[in-house]
């Protein structure tokens, strides 16, 4: 679930931090820049693990800060495919069951990956597993806040870098105000999961 990823970056230390221990100042700047950010095709950055190499520092004309190329390892949340995780149901929608790990919320279990047969209850806004028994079908509700065990089946990275004027000019015209309120903000990193296997699903199903 968590991996230490080797990275390289040039870190700028402003003059007012020169009195601090150099490694501490470097660590603070790296965490400011990366902590709780998604790096494209890497994952969600959590915290600095260690600094492996510091190259020479330079001060450029007109800038009193030091600039240092730093080699380091960073703790990143990036589950491997088929890994089993346990989270809590955040909410349900027609798109599926949305799951949170507390520090990461962009997890979706699509309808086709739920225990079958399943239906979406519009009134309650929850997915329901129609569990078949010898006595007939029983509705098992996937309520908000329930603990759920799922298997990671896929991951989706979205490049959310700002687009330039030329890219913006090619957008479809005729939708004034869409940017302000109409467009849904896309998550830069989304996990897709499944519970359509024995032992997966709500923990209460298997513990009762």
GROMACS .gro file of C-alpha atoms in nm:
model
  208
    1UNK     CA    1   0.000   0.000   0.000
    2UNK     CA    2   0.286   0.238   0.082
    3UNK     CA    3   0.612   0.248  -0.111
    4UNK     CA    4   0.933   0.453  -0.087
    5UNK     CA    5   0.987   0.620  -0.424
    6UNK     CA    6   1.323   0.763  -0.530
    7UNK     CA    7   1.294   1.123  -0.649
    8UNK     CA    8   1.518   1.412  -0.749
    9UNK     CA    9   1.431   1.780  -0.715
   10UNK     CA   10   1.601   2.117  -0.685
   11UNK     CA   11   1.514   2.274  -0.349
   12UNK     CA   12   1.526   2.648  -0.283
   13UNK     CA   13   1.614   2.755   0.072
   14UNK     CA   14   1.541   3.124   0.147
   15UNK     CA   15   1.808   3.325   0.335
   16UNK     CA   16   1.606   3.344   0.658
   17UNK     CA   17   1.638   2.967   0.692
   18UNK     CA   18   2.018   2.958   0.660
   19UNK     CA   19   2.057   2.944   1.040
   20UNK     CA   20   1.870   2.610   1.053
   21UNK     CA   21   2.021   2.266   1.011
   22UNK     CA   22   2.051   2.226   0.634
   23UNK     CA   23   1.883   1.882   0.619
   24UNK     CA   24   1.592   2.003   0.833
   25UNK     CA   25   1.536   2.302   0.604
   26UNK     CA   26   1.551   2.075   0.297
   27UNK     CA   27   1.304   1.828   0.453
   28UNK     CA   28   1.058   2.106   0.539
   29UNK     CA   29   1.065   2.245   0.185
   30UNK     CA   30   1.016   1.901   0.029
   31UNK     CA   31   0.720   1.826   0.255
   32UNK     CA   32   0.568   2.167   0.179
   33UNK     CA   33   0.593   2.093  -0.191
   34UNK     CA   34   0.489   1.726  -0.200
   35UNK     CA   35   0.292   1.618   0.111
   36UNK     CA   36  -0.072   1.534   0.031
   37UNK     CA   37  -0.013   1.594  -0.341
   38UNK     CA   38  -0.063   1.344  -0.622
   39UNK     CA   39   0.234   1.296  -0.853
   40UNK     CA   40   0.125   1.179  -1.198
   41UNK     CA   41   0.183   0.804  -1.248
   42UNK     CA   42   0.344   0.782  -0.901
   43UNK     CA   43   0.069   0.816  -0.637
   44UNK     CA   44  -0.031   1.022  -0.335
   45UNK     CA   45   0.273   1.163  -0.154
   46UNK     CA   46   0.263   1.120   0.224
   47UNK     CA   47   0.593   1.230   0.380
   48UNK     CA   48   0.970   1.238   0.332
   49UNK     CA   49   1.142   0.908   0.413
   50UNK     CA   50   1.507   1.010   0.385
   51UNK     CA   51   1.757   1.219   0.191
   52UNK     CA   52   2.011   1.006   0.004
   53UNK     CA   53   2.231   1.268  -0.163
   54UNK     CA   54   2.285   1.644  -0.161
   55UNK     CA   55   2.465   1.799  -0.456
   56UNK     CA   56   2.641   2.136  -0.454
   57UNK     CA   57   2.434   2.442  -0.361
   58UNK     CA   58   2.427   2.757  -0.574
   59UNK     CA   59   2.317   3.118  -0.518
   60UNK     CA   60   2.208   3.290  -0.837
   61UNK     CA   61   2.240   3.665  -0.913
   62UNK     CA   62   1.939   3.858  -0.793
   63UNK     CA   63   1.824   3.575  -0.562
   64UNK     CA   64   1.973   3.538  -0.215
   65UNK     CA   65   1.835   3.185  -0.171
   66UNK     CA   66   2.038   2.866  -0.211
   67UNK     CA   67   1.940   2.612  -0.478
   68UNK     CA   68   2.037   2.250  -0.417
   69UNK     CA   69   1.972   1.939  -0.624
   70UNK     CA   70   1.846   1.677  -0.377
   71UNK     CA   71   1.812   1.300  -0.418
   72UNK     CA   72   1.560   1.158  -0.172
   73UNK     CA   73   1.303   0.887  -0.103
   74UNK     CA   74   0.942   0.978  -0.042
   75UNK     CA   75   0.665   0.766   0.114
   76UNK     CA   76   0.386   0.733  -0.143
   77UNK     CA   77   0.041   0.574  -0.122
   78UNK     CA   78   0.021   0.351  -0.431
   79UNK     CA   79  -0.148   0.014  -0.375
   80UNK     CA   80  -0.055  -0.263  -0.614
   81UNK     CA   81  -0.323  -0.420  -0.830
   82UNK     CA   82  -0.510  -0.707  -0.659
   83UNK     CA   83  -0.416  -0.574  -0.312
   84UNK     CA   84  -0.688  -0.620  -0.049
   85UNK     CA   85  -0.777  -0.302   0.145
   86UNK     CA   86  -1.031  -0.213   0.413
   87UNK     CA   87  -1.204   0.125   0.412
   88UNK     CA   88  -1.534   0.289   0.502
   89UNK     CA   89  -1.824   0.361   0.271
   90UNK     CA   90  -1.831   0.738   0.215
   91UNK     CA   91  -2.150   0.741   0.008
   92UNK     CA   92  -2.329   0.558  -0.274
   93UNK     CA   93  -2.438   0.684  -0.615
   94UNK     CA   94  -2.543   0.546  -0.951
   95UNK     CA   95  -2.169   0.527  -1.033
   96UNK     CA   96  -2.115   0.276  -0.752
   97UNK     CA   97  -1.995   0.263  -0.392
   98UNK     CA   98  -1.751   0.539  -0.296
   99UNK     CA   99  -1.497   0.434  -0.032
  100UNK     CA  100  -1.263   0.632   0.194
  101UNK     CA  101  -0.945   0.524   0.371
  102UNK     CA  102  -0.951   0.835   0.589
  103UNK     CA  103  -0.657   1.001   0.416
  104UNK     CA  104  -0.766   0.906   0.061
  105UNK     CA  105  -1.124   0.930  -0.066
  106UNK     CA  106  -1.109   0.867  -0.441
  107UNK     CA  107  -1.200   0.497  -0.445
  108UNK     CA  108  -1.495   0.368  -0.646
  109UNK     CA  109  -1.646   0.021  -0.664
  110UNK     CA  110  -1.855   0.027  -0.986
  111UNK     CA  111  -2.195  -0.149  -1.002
  112UNK     CA  112  -2.068  -0.443  -1.206
  113UNK     CA  113  -1.805  -0.512  -0.938
  114UNK     CA  114  -2.053  -0.542  -0.650
  115UNK     CA  115  -2.188  -0.866  -0.510
  116UNK     CA  116  -2.461  -0.975  -0.752
  117UNK     CA  117  -2.752  -0.939  -0.785
  118UNK     CA  118  -2.735  -0.576  -0.671
  119UNK     CA  119  -2.972  -0.282  -0.708
  120UNK     CA  120  -2.955   0.089  -0.630
  121UNK     CA  121  -3.219   0.212  -0.386
  122UNK     CA  122  -3.304   0.564  -0.510
  123UNK     CA  123  -3.497   0.655  -0.194
  124UNK     CA  124  -3.219   0.555   0.047
  125UNK     CA  125  -2.934   0.634  -0.195
  126UNK     CA  126  -2.759   0.307  -0.115
  127UNK     CA  127  -2.665  -0.007  -0.304
  128UNK     CA  128  -2.834  -0.327  -0.194
  129UNK     CA  129  -2.712  -0.684  -0.233
  130UNK     CA  130  -3.011  -0.914  -0.288
  131UNK     CA  131  -2.866  -1.211  -0.103
  132UNK     CA  132  -3.030  -1.540  -0.194
  133UNK     CA  133  -3.097  -1.798   0.080
  134UNK     CA  134  -3.312  -2.107   0.111
  135UNK     CA  135  -3.576  -1.886   0.271
  136UNK     CA  136  -3.571  -1.635  -0.014
  137UNK     CA  137  -3.388  -1.312  -0.091
  138UNK     CA  138  -3.261  -1.083   0.186
  139UNK     CA  139  -3.165  -0.721   0.119
  140UNK     CA  140  -2.821  -0.635   0.258
  141UNK     CA  141  -2.772  -0.257   0.255
  142UNK     CA  142  -2.433  -0.092   0.196
  143UNK     CA  143  -2.482   0.195   0.439
  144UNK     CA  144  -2.260   0.499   0.481
  145UNK     CA  145  -1.987   0.451   0.742
  146UNK     CA  146  -1.979   0.071   0.715
  147UNK     CA  147  -1.638  -0.101   0.700
  148UNK     CA  148  -1.583  -0.263   0.360
  149UNK     CA  149  -1.312  -0.499   0.234
  150UNK     CA  150  -1.231  -0.471  -0.137
  151UNK     CA  151  -0.970  -0.571  -0.392
  152UNK     CA  152  -0.796  -0.309  -0.607
  153UNK     CA  153  -0.860  -0.383  -0.975
  154UNK     CA  154  -0.739  -0.072  -1.155
  155UNK     CA  155  -0.603   0.279  -1.112
  156UNK     CA  156  -0.666   0.595  -1.311
  157UNK     CA  157  -0.425   0.889  -1.320
  158UNK     CA  158  -0.546   1.219  -1.465
  159UNK     CA  159  -0.304   1.494  -1.562
  160UNK     CA  160  -0.450   1.801  -1.390
  161UNK     CA  161  -0.172   2.038  -1.497
  162UNK     CA  162  -0.301   2.384  -1.597
  163UNK     CA  163  -0.383   2.418  -1.965
  164UNK     CA  164  -0.243   2.704  -2.170
  165UNK     CA  165  -0.442   2.962  -2.369
  166UNK     CA  166  -0.418   2.758  -2.690
  167UNK     CA  167  -0.575   2.455  -2.522
  168UNK     CA  168  -0.846   2.665  -2.363
  169UNK     CA  169  -0.934   2.814  -2.702
  170UNK     CA  170  -1.018   2.470  -2.839
  171UNK     CA  171  -1.284   2.404  -2.574
  172UNK     CA  172  -1.640   2.361  -2.698
  173UNK     CA  173  -1.809   2.702  -2.718
  174UNK     CA  174  -2.162   2.781  -2.614
  175UNK     CA  175  -2.144   2.685  -2.248
  176UNK     CA  176  -2.092   3.014  -2.059
  177UNK     CA  177  -2.033   2.973  -1.686
  178UNK     CA  178  -1.958   2.601  -1.715
  179UNK     CA  179  -1.619   2.642  -1.553
  180UNK     CA  180  -1.765   2.818  -1.250
  181UNK     CA  181  -2.041   2.577  -1.162
  182UNK     CA  182  -2.117   2.320  -1.430
  183UNK     CA  183  -1.806   2.107  -1.459
  184UNK     CA  184  -1.728   1.836  -1.210
  185UNK     CA  185  -1.381   1.852  -1.064
  186UNK     CA  186  -1.186   1.544  -1.169
  187UNK     CA  187  -0.972   1.356  -0.918
  188UNK     CA  188  -0.604   1.329  -1.021
  189UNK     CA  189  -0.579   0.972  -0.887
  190UNK     CA  190  -0.864   0.722  -0.857
  191UNK     CA  191  -0.868   0.359  -0.749
  192UNK     CA  192  -1.124   0.111  -0.881
  193UNK     CA  193  -1.216  -0.190  -0.670
  194UNK     CA  194  -1.432  -0.500  -0.656
  195UNK     CA  195  -1.623  -0.689  -0.387
  196UNK     CA  196  -1.769  -0.955  -0.617
  197UNK     CA  197  -1.569  -1.237  -0.457
  198UNK     CA  198  -1.614  -1.452  -0.144
  199UNK     CA  199  -1.478  -1.282   0.168
  200UNK     CA  200  -1.505  -0.932   0.021
  201UNK     CA  201  -1.771  -0.673   0.100
  202UNK     CA  202  -1.901  -0.531   0.425
  203UNK     CA  203  -1.722  -0.676   0.727
  204UNK     CA  204  -2.057  -0.701   0.906
  205UNK     CA  205  -2.173  -0.951   0.642
  206UNK     CA  206  -1.899  -1.196   0.730
  207UNK     CA  207  -1.874  -1.129   1.105
  208UNK     CA  208  -2.243  -1.183   1.182
   0.00000   0.00000   0.00000
